[in-house]
Coordinates of C-alpha atoms in Angstrom, one line a residue:
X1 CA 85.8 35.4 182.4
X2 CA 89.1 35.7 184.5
X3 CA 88.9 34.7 188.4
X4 CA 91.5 37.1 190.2
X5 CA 92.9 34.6 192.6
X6 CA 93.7 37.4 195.2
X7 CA 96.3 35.2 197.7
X8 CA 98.8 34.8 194.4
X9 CA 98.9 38.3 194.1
X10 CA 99.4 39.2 197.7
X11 CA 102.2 36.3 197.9
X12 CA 104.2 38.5 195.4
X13 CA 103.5 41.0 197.4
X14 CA 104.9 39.1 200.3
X15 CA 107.7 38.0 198.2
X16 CA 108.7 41.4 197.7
X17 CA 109.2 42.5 201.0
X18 CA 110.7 39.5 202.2
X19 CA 113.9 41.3 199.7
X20 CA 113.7 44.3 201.9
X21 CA 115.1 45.0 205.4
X22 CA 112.7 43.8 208.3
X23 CA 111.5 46.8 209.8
X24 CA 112.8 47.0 213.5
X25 CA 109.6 48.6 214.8
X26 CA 106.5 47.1 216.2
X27 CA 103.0 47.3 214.4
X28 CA 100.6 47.7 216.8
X29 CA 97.0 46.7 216.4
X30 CA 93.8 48.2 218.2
X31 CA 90.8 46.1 219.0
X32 CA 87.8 47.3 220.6
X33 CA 84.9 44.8 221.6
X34 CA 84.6 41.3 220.3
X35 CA 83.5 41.5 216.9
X36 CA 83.8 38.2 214.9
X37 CA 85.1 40.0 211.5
X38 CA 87.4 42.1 213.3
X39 CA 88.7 39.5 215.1
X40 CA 89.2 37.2 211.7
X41 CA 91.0 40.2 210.1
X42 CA 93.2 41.0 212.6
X43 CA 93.8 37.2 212.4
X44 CA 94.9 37.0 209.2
X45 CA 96.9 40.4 209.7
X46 CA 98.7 38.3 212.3
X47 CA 99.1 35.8 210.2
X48 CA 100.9 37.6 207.9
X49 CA 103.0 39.1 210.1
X50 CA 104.4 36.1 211.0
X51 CA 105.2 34.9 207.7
X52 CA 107.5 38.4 207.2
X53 CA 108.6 38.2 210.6
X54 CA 106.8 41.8 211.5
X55 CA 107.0 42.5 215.4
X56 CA 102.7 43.0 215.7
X57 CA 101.5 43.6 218.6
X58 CA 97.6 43.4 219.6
X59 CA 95.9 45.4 222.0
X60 CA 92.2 44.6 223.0
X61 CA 90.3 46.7 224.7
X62 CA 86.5 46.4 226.5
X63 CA 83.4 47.3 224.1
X64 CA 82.0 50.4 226.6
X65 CA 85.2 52.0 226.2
X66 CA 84.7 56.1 226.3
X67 CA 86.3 58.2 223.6
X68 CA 88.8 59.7 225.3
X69 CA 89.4 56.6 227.1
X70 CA 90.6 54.9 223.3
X71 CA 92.0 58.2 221.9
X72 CA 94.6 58.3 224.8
X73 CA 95.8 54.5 224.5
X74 CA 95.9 54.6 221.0
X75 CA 98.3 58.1 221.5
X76 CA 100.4 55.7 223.9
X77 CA 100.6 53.3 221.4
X78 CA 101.6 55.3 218.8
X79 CA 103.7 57.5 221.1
X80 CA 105.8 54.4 221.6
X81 CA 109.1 55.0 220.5
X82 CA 109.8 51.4 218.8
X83 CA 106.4 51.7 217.8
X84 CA 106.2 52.0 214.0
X85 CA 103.1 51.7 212.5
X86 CA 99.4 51.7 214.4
X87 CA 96.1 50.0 212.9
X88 CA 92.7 50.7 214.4
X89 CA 90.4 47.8 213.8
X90 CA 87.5 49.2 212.2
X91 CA 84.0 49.3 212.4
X92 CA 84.4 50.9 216.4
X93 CA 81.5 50.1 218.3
X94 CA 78.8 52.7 216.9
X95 CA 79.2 55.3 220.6
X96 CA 82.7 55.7 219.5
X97 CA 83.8 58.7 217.1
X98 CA 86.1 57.2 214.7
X99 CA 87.7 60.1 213.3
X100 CA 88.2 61.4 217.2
X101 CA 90.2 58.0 217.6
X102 CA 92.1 58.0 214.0
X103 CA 93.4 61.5 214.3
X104 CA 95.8 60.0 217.8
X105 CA 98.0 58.6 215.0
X106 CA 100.6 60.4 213.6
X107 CA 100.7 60.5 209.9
X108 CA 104.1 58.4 210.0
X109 CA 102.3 55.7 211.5
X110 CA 99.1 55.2 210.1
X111 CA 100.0 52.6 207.8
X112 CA 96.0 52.6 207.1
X113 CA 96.3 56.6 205.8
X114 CA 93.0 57.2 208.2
X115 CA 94.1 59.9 210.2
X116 CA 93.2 63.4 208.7
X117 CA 96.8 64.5 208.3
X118 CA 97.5 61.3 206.1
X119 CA 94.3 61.3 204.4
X120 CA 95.1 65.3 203.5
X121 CA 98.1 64.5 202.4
X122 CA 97.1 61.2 199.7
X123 CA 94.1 63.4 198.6
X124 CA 96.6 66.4 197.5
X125 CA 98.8 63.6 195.8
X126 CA 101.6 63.9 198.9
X127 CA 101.7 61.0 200.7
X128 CA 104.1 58.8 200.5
X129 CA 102.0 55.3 200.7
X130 CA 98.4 54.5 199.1
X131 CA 95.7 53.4 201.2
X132 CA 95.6 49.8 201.3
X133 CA 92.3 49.7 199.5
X134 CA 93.9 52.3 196.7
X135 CA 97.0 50.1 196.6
X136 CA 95.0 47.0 196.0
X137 CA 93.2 48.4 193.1
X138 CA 96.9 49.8 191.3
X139 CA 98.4 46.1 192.0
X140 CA 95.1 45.0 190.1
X141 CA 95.1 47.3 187.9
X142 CA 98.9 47.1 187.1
X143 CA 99.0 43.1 187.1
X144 CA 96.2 43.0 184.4
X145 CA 97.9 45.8 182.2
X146 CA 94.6 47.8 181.8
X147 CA 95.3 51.2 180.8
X148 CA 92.1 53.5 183.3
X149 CA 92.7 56.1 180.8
X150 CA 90.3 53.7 178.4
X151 CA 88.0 52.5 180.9
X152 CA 84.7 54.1 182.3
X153 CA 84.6 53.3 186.1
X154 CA 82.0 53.1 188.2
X155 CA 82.9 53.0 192.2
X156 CA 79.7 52.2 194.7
X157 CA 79.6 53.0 197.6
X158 CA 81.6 56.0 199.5
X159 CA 82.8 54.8 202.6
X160 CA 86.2 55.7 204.1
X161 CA 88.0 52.9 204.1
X162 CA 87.3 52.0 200.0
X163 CA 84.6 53.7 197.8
X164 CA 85.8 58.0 198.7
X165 CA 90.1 57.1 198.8
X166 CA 89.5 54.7 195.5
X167 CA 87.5 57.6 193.5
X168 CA 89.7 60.0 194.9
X169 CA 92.6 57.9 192.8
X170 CA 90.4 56.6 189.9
X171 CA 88.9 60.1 189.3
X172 CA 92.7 61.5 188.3
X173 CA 93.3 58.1 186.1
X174 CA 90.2 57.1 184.2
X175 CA 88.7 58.1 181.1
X176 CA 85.3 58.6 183.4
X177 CA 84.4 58.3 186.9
X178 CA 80.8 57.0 188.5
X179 CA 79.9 57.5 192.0
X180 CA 77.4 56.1 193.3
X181 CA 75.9 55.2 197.2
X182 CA 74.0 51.3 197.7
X183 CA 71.0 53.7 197.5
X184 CA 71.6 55.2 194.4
X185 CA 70.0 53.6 190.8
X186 CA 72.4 51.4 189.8
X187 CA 71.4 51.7 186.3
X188 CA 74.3 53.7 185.2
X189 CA 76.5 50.1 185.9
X190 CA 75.4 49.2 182.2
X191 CA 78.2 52.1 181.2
X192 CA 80.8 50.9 183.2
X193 CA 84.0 48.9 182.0
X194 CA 84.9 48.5 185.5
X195 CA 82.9 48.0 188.5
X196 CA 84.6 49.1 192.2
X197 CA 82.2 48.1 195.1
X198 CA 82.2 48.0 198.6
X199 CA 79.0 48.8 200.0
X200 CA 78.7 45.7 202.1
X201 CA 75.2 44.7 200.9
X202 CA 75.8 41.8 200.1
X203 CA 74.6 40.4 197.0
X204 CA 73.3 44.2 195.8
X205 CA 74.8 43.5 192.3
X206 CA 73.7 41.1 189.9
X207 CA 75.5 40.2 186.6
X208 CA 72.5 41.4 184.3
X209 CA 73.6 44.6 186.0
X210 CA 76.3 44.9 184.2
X211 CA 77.2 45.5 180.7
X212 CA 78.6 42.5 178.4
X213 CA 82.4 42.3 179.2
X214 CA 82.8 44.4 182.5
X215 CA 85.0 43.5 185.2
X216 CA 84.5 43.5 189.0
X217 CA 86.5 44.4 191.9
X218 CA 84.7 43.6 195.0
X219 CA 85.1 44.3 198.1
X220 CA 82.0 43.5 199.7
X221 CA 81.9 40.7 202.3
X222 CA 78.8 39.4 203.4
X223 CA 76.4 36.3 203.2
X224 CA 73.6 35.8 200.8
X225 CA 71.5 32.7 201.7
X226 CA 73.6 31.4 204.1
X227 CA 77.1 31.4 201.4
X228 CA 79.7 33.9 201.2
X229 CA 79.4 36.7 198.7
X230 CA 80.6 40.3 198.2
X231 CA 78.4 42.7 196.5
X232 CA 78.7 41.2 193.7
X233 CA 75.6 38.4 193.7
X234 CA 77.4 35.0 193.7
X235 CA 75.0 33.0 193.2
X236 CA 74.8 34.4 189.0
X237 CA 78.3 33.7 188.7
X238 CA 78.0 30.2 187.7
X239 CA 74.9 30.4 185.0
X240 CA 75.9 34.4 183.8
X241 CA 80.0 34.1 184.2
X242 CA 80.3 34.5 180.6
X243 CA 79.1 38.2 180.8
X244 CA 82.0 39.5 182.5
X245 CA 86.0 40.3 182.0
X246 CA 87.2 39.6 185.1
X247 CA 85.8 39.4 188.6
X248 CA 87.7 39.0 192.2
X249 CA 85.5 36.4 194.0
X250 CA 84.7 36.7 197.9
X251 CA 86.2 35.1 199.9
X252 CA 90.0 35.4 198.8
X253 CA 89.9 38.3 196.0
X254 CA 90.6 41.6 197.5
X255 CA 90.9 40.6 200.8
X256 CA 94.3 39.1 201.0
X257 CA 95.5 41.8 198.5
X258 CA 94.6 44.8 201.3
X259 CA 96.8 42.9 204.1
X260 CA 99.5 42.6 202.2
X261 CA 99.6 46.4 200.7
X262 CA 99.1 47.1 204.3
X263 CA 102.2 45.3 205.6
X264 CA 104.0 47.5 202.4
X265 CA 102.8 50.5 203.9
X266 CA 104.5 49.4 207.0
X267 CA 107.5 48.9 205.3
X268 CA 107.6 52.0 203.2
X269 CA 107.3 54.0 206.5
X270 CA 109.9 52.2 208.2
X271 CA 112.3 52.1 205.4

Protein backbone atom coordinates (compact mmCIF):
# COMPACT_ATOMS: atom_id res chain seq x y z
CA UNK A 1 0.00 0.00 0.00
CA UNK A 2 1.30 3.57 -1.01
CA UNK A 3 0.46 6.59 1.55
CA UNK A 4 0.02 9.77 -0.77
CA UNK A 5 1.79 12.21 1.43
CA UNK A 6 -0.47 15.17 0.12
CA UNK A 7 1.99 18.37 1.51
CA UNK A 8 4.98 16.96 -0.91
CA UNK A 9 2.78 17.18 -3.70
CA UNK A 10 1.34 20.53 -3.06
CA UNK A 11 5.05 21.87 -2.27
CA UNK A 12 5.79 21.14 -6.02
CA UNK A 13 2.98 22.70 -6.57
CA UNK A 14 4.19 25.69 -4.58
CA UNK A 15 7.49 25.35 -6.22
CA UNK A 16 6.01 25.84 -9.43
CA UNK A 17 4.54 28.99 -9.03
CA UNK A 18 7.14 30.49 -7.09
CA UNK A 19 8.91 30.28 -11.09
CA UNK A 20 6.06 32.37 -12.25
CA UNK A 21 5.36 36.21 -11.93
CA UNK A 22 3.58 37.16 -8.58
CA UNK A 23 0.27 38.15 -9.46
CA UNK A 24 -0.27 41.88 -8.70
CA UNK A 25 -3.92 41.49 -7.62
CA UNK A 26 -5.45 40.75 -4.26
CA UNK A 27 -7.31 37.40 -3.48
CA UNK A 28 -9.94 38.16 -1.49
CA UNK A 29 -11.50 35.72 0.93
CA UNK A 30 -15.31 35.73 2.26
CA UNK A 31 -16.14 34.44 5.68
CA UNK A 32 -19.51 34.34 7.04
CA UNK A 33 -20.12 33.23 10.88
CA UNK A 34 -17.57 31.61 13.07
CA UNK A 35 -17.25 28.18 11.95
CA UNK A 36 -14.17 26.30 13.37
CA UNK A 37 -13.41 24.39 9.82
CA UNK A 38 -13.87 27.34 7.88
CA UNK A 39 -11.79 29.26 9.93
CA UNK A 40 -8.81 26.43 9.82
CA UNK A 41 -9.12 26.44 5.98
CA UNK A 42 -9.02 29.81 5.46
CA UNK A 43 -5.97 29.50 7.78
CA UNK A 44 -4.08 27.39 5.99
CA UNK A 45 -5.16 29.33 2.63
CA UNK A 46 -3.42 32.23 4.42
CA UNK A 47 -0.79 30.42 5.14
CA UNK A 48 -0.11 29.67 1.89
CA UNK A 49 -0.37 32.81 0.67
CA UNK A 50 2.24 34.01 2.53
CA UNK A 51 4.66 31.56 1.55
CA UNK A 52 4.04 32.73 -2.41
CA UNK A 53 3.83 36.15 -1.32
CA UNK A 54 -0.09 36.41 -2.64
CA UNK A 55 -1.82 39.78 -1.54
CA UNK A 56 -5.07 37.83 0.42
CA UNK A 57 -7.22 39.63 1.88
CA UNK A 58 -10.04 38.34 4.51
CA UNK A 59 -13.33 39.57 4.94
CA UNK A 60 -15.58 38.39 7.87
CA UNK A 61 -18.79 38.99 8.07
CA UNK A 62 -21.71 38.38 11.00
CA UNK A 63 -23.62 34.86 10.84
CA UNK A 64 -27.40 36.51 10.41
CA UNK A 65 -26.23 38.17 7.41
CA UNK A 66 -29.38 38.44 4.73
CA UNK A 67 -28.72 37.32 1.15
CA UNK A 68 -28.70 40.29 -0.46
CA UNK A 69 -26.81 41.73 2.24
CA UNK A 70 -23.55 38.97 1.25
CA UNK A 71 -24.38 38.96 -2.54
CA UNK A 72 -23.71 42.81 -2.68
CA UNK A 73 -20.30 42.82 -0.64
CA UNK A 74 -19.13 39.94 -2.24
CA UNK A 75 -20.01 42.03 -5.81
CA UNK A 76 -17.83 44.87 -4.11
CA UNK A 77 -15.22 42.66 -3.53
CA UNK A 78 -15.02 41.23 -6.65
CA UNK A 79 -15.88 44.55 -8.34
CA UNK A 80 -12.55 45.77 -6.96
CA UNK A 81 -10.37 46.72 -9.56
CA UNK A 82 -6.96 45.19 -8.04
CA UNK A 83 -9.13 42.59 -6.90
CA UNK A 84 -8.15 39.41 -8.75
CA UNK A 85 -9.50 36.42 -7.57
CA UNK A 86 -12.63 35.98 -4.86
CA UNK A 87 -13.16 32.69 -2.57
CA UNK A 88 -16.49 32.24 -0.66
CA UNK A 89 -15.82 30.16 2.36
CA UNK A 90 -18.14 27.41 2.17
CA UNK A 91 -20.62 25.63 3.92
CA UNK A 92 -22.76 29.43 4.33
CA UNK A 93 -24.81 29.34 7.29
CA UNK A 94 -27.83 27.03 6.10
CA UNK A 95 -30.51 30.61 5.61
CA UNK A 96 -28.16 31.59 3.02
CA UNK A 97 -28.61 30.61 -0.79
CA UNK A 98 -25.28 29.64 -1.93
CA UNK A 99 -25.67 29.69 -5.50
CA UNK A 100 -27.48 33.35 -4.98
CA UNK A 101 -24.02 34.38 -3.29
CA UNK A 102 -21.53 32.45 -5.86
CA UNK A 103 -23.16 33.79 -9.05
CA UNK A 104 -21.71 37.85 -7.53
CA UNK A 105 -18.37 36.53 -8.97
CA UNK A 106 -17.34 36.96 -12.20
CA UNK A 107 -16.11 34.02 -14.03
CA UNK A 108 -12.51 35.62 -14.18
CA UNK A 109 -12.40 35.60 -10.53
CA UNK A 110 -13.73 32.70 -9.21
CA UNK A 111 -10.61 30.93 -8.72
CA UNK A 112 -12.99 28.15 -6.99
CA UNK A 113 -15.01 27.71 -10.68
CA UNK A 114 -18.42 28.02 -8.32
CA UNK A 115 -20.22 30.55 -10.05
CA UNK A 116 -22.63 29.27 -12.85
CA UNK A 117 -20.84 31.09 -15.63
CA UNK A 118 -17.44 29.20 -14.59
CA UNK A 119 -19.07 26.01 -13.75
CA UNK A 120 -20.94 26.19 -17.47
CA UNK A 121 -18.01 26.83 -18.87
CA UNK A 122 -15.54 23.64 -17.12
CA UNK A 123 -18.66 21.37 -17.69
CA UNK A 124 -18.60 22.16 -21.74
CA UNK A 125 -14.71 21.61 -21.52
CA UNK A 126 -14.07 25.74 -21.77
CA UNK A 127 -12.64 26.93 -18.95
CA UNK A 128 -9.55 27.78 -18.57
CA UNK A 129 -8.70 26.43 -14.88
CA UNK A 130 -10.03 23.05 -13.13
CA UNK A 131 -11.80 23.16 -10.01
CA UNK A 132 -9.47 22.81 -7.26
CA UNK A 133 -11.03 19.43 -6.33
CA UNK A 134 -10.75 18.35 -10.27
CA UNK A 135 -7.14 19.70 -10.29
CA UNK A 136 -6.24 17.76 -7.26
CA UNK A 137 -7.44 14.50 -8.63
CA UNK A 138 -5.25 15.20 -12.35
CA UNK A 139 -2.02 16.10 -10.10
CA UNK A 140 -2.82 12.60 -8.42
CA UNK A 141 -3.65 11.03 -11.15
CA UNK A 142 -0.66 12.40 -13.28
CA UNK A 143 2.04 12.00 -10.41
CA UNK A 144 1.16 8.21 -10.09
CA UNK A 145 1.09 7.68 -13.96
CA UNK A 146 -2.29 5.80 -13.89
CA UNK A 147 -3.73 5.74 -17.15
CA UNK A 148 -8.27 6.33 -16.18
CA UNK A 149 -8.74 4.92 -19.44
CA UNK A 150 -7.86 1.30 -17.53
CA UNK A 151 -9.47 2.02 -14.44
CA UNK A 152 -13.25 1.62 -13.23
CA UNK A 153 -13.98 4.63 -10.91
CA UNK A 154 -16.38 4.87 -8.53
CA UNK A 155 -17.00 8.68 -7.08
CA UNK A 156 -19.40 8.93 -3.80
CA UNK A 157 -21.03 11.41 -3.02
CA UNK A 158 -22.34 14.50 -5.44
CA UNK A 159 -21.78 17.51 -3.84
CA UNK A 160 -20.62 20.71 -5.61
CA UNK A 161 -17.51 21.33 -4.41
CA UNK A 162 -16.07 17.52 -5.22
CA UNK A 163 -18.24 14.39 -5.99
CA UNK A 164 -20.60 16.33 -9.45
CA UNK A 165 -17.16 18.60 -10.91
CA UNK A 166 -14.90 15.21 -10.32
CA UNK A 167 -17.47 12.86 -12.31
CA UNK A 168 -18.06 15.49 -14.58
CA UNK A 169 -14.03 15.10 -15.50
CA UNK A 170 -13.66 11.35 -14.64
CA UNK A 171 -16.75 10.41 -16.74
CA UNK A 172 -14.84 11.78 -20.14
CA UNK A 173 -11.41 9.85 -18.91
CA UNK A 174 -12.16 6.50 -17.41
CA UNK A 175 -12.83 3.24 -18.78
CA UNK A 176 -16.21 3.37 -16.34
CA UNK A 177 -17.76 5.73 -14.14
CA UNK A 178 -19.84 5.00 -10.67
CA UNK A 179 -21.97 7.49 -8.99
CA UNK A 180 -23.08 6.99 -6.08
CA UNK A 181 -24.80 9.36 -2.89
CA UNK A 182 -23.61 8.28 1.09
CA UNK A 183 -27.18 6.73 0.85
CA UNK A 184 -26.73 4.68 -1.99
CA UNK A 185 -25.54 0.61 -1.56
CA UNK A 186 -22.07 0.82 -1.61
CA UNK A 187 -21.80 -2.59 -2.91
CA UNK A 188 -20.86 -1.63 -6.32
CA UNK A 189 -17.19 -0.37 -4.46
CA UNK A 190 -16.12 -4.13 -4.90
CA UNK A 191 -15.83 -3.07 -8.95
CA UNK A 192 -13.99 -0.18 -8.52
CA UNK A 193 -10.11 0.38 -9.22
CA UNK A 194 -10.44 3.74 -7.84
CA UNK A 195 -12.50 5.06 -5.08
CA UNK A 196 -13.25 9.20 -5.11
CA UNK A 197 -15.13 10.16 -1.90
CA UNK A 198 -16.32 13.04 -0.30
CA UNK A 199 -19.42 12.55 1.38
CA UNK A 200 -18.30 13.76 4.73
CA UNK A 201 -19.53 10.82 6.73
CA UNK A 202 -16.89 10.10 8.23
CA UNK A 203 -15.71 6.71 8.50
CA UNK A 204 -18.77 5.50 5.85
CA UNK A 205 -16.09 3.25 4.04
CA UNK A 206 -14.44 0.39 5.31
CA UNK A 207 -11.51 -1.53 3.60
CA UNK A 208 -13.51 -4.85 3.25
CA UNK A 209 -15.52 -2.44 1.08
CA UNK A 210 -13.29 -2.50 -1.32
CA UNK A 211 -11.89 -4.79 -3.75
CA UNK A 212 -8.19 -6.32 -3.26
CA UNK A 213 -5.80 -3.62 -4.74
CA UNK A 214 -8.07 -0.49 -4.98
CA UNK A 215 -6.88 2.91 -4.29
CA UNK A 216 -8.47 5.78 -2.37
CA UNK A 217 -8.78 9.39 -2.80
CA UNK A 218 -10.54 10.85 0.07
CA UNK A 219 -11.77 13.75 0.72
CA UNK A 220 -13.82 13.33 3.70
CA UNK A 221 -12.91 15.10 6.94
CA UNK A 222 -14.41 14.20 9.95
CA UNK A 223 -13.91 12.36 13.39
CA UNK A 224 -14.63 8.80 14.13
CA UNK A 225 -14.27 8.03 17.87
CA UNK A 226 -12.79 10.95 18.83
CA UNK A 227 -9.55 10.65 15.81
CA UNK A 228 -9.38 12.13 12.54
CA UNK A 229 -10.65 10.26 9.48
CA UNK A 230 -12.11 10.92 6.04
CA UNK A 231 -14.56 8.61 4.65
CA UNK A 232 -12.40 6.23 4.39
CA UNK A 233 -12.66 4.25 7.98
CA UNK A 234 -9.15 4.84 9.58
CA UNK A 235 -9.30 2.91 12.07
CA UNK A 236 -8.92 -0.53 9.28
CA UNK A 237 -6.02 1.01 7.93
CA UNK A 238 -3.54 -0.39 10.16
CA UNK A 239 -4.82 -4.32 10.41
CA UNK A 240 -6.40 -4.32 6.45
CA UNK A 241 -3.61 -1.82 4.73
CA UNK A 242 -2.52 -4.60 2.69
CA UNK A 243 -5.84 -4.63 0.67
CA UNK A 244 -5.36 -1.46 -0.95
CA UNK A 245 -3.04 0.42 -3.90
CA UNK A 246 -2.82 3.51 -2.58
CA UNK A 247 -4.75 5.64 -0.24
CA UNK A 248 -4.52 9.62 0.71
CA UNK A 249 -4.85 9.63 4.55
CA UNK A 250 -6.88 12.44 6.46
CA UNK A 251 -5.43 14.75 7.71
CA UNK A 252 -2.83 15.95 5.10
CA UNK A 253 -3.84 13.85 1.79
CA UNK A 254 -6.04 15.94 -0.32
CA UNK A 255 -6.34 18.75 1.65
CA UNK A 256 -3.12 20.51 1.08
CA UNK A 257 -3.24 19.44 -2.56
CA UNK A 258 -6.84 21.62 -3.12
CA UNK A 259 -5.03 24.92 -1.54
CA UNK A 260 -2.42 24.74 -3.59
CA UNK A 261 -4.37 24.06 -7.06
CA UNK A 262 -6.39 26.86 -5.80
CA UNK A 263 -3.54 29.37 -5.48
CA UNK A 264 -2.74 27.97 -9.42
CA UNK A 265 -6.03 28.89 -10.31
CA UNK A 266 -5.23 32.35 -9.06
CA UNK A 267 -2.28 32.43 -11.01
CA UNK A 268 -3.60 31.16 -14.25
CA UNK A 269 -6.20 33.97 -14.10
CA UNK A 270 -3.89 36.52 -13.38
CA UNK A 271 -1.28 35.51 -15.82
Amino acid sequence: MQIIGGKAIASDIIERLKSRPLPKRFLGAVLVGDDKSSISFLKQKEKTAKELGVDFRMYRFPKDITNDELRGEVGKIAAHKTCGGVIVQLPLPEHLNQYYVLNAIPKEKDVDVLCGQALGAFYVGRSEVLPPAVGTVNEIISTLNIELENCSVAIVGLGILVGRPIANWIMRRAKETMLLRSTSDLIALKDADIVITGTGRAGLISPDMLKDGASVIDFGYGTVEGKYSGDLDARELAVRAERLGFYTPTPGGTGPILVAKLFENFYELNK
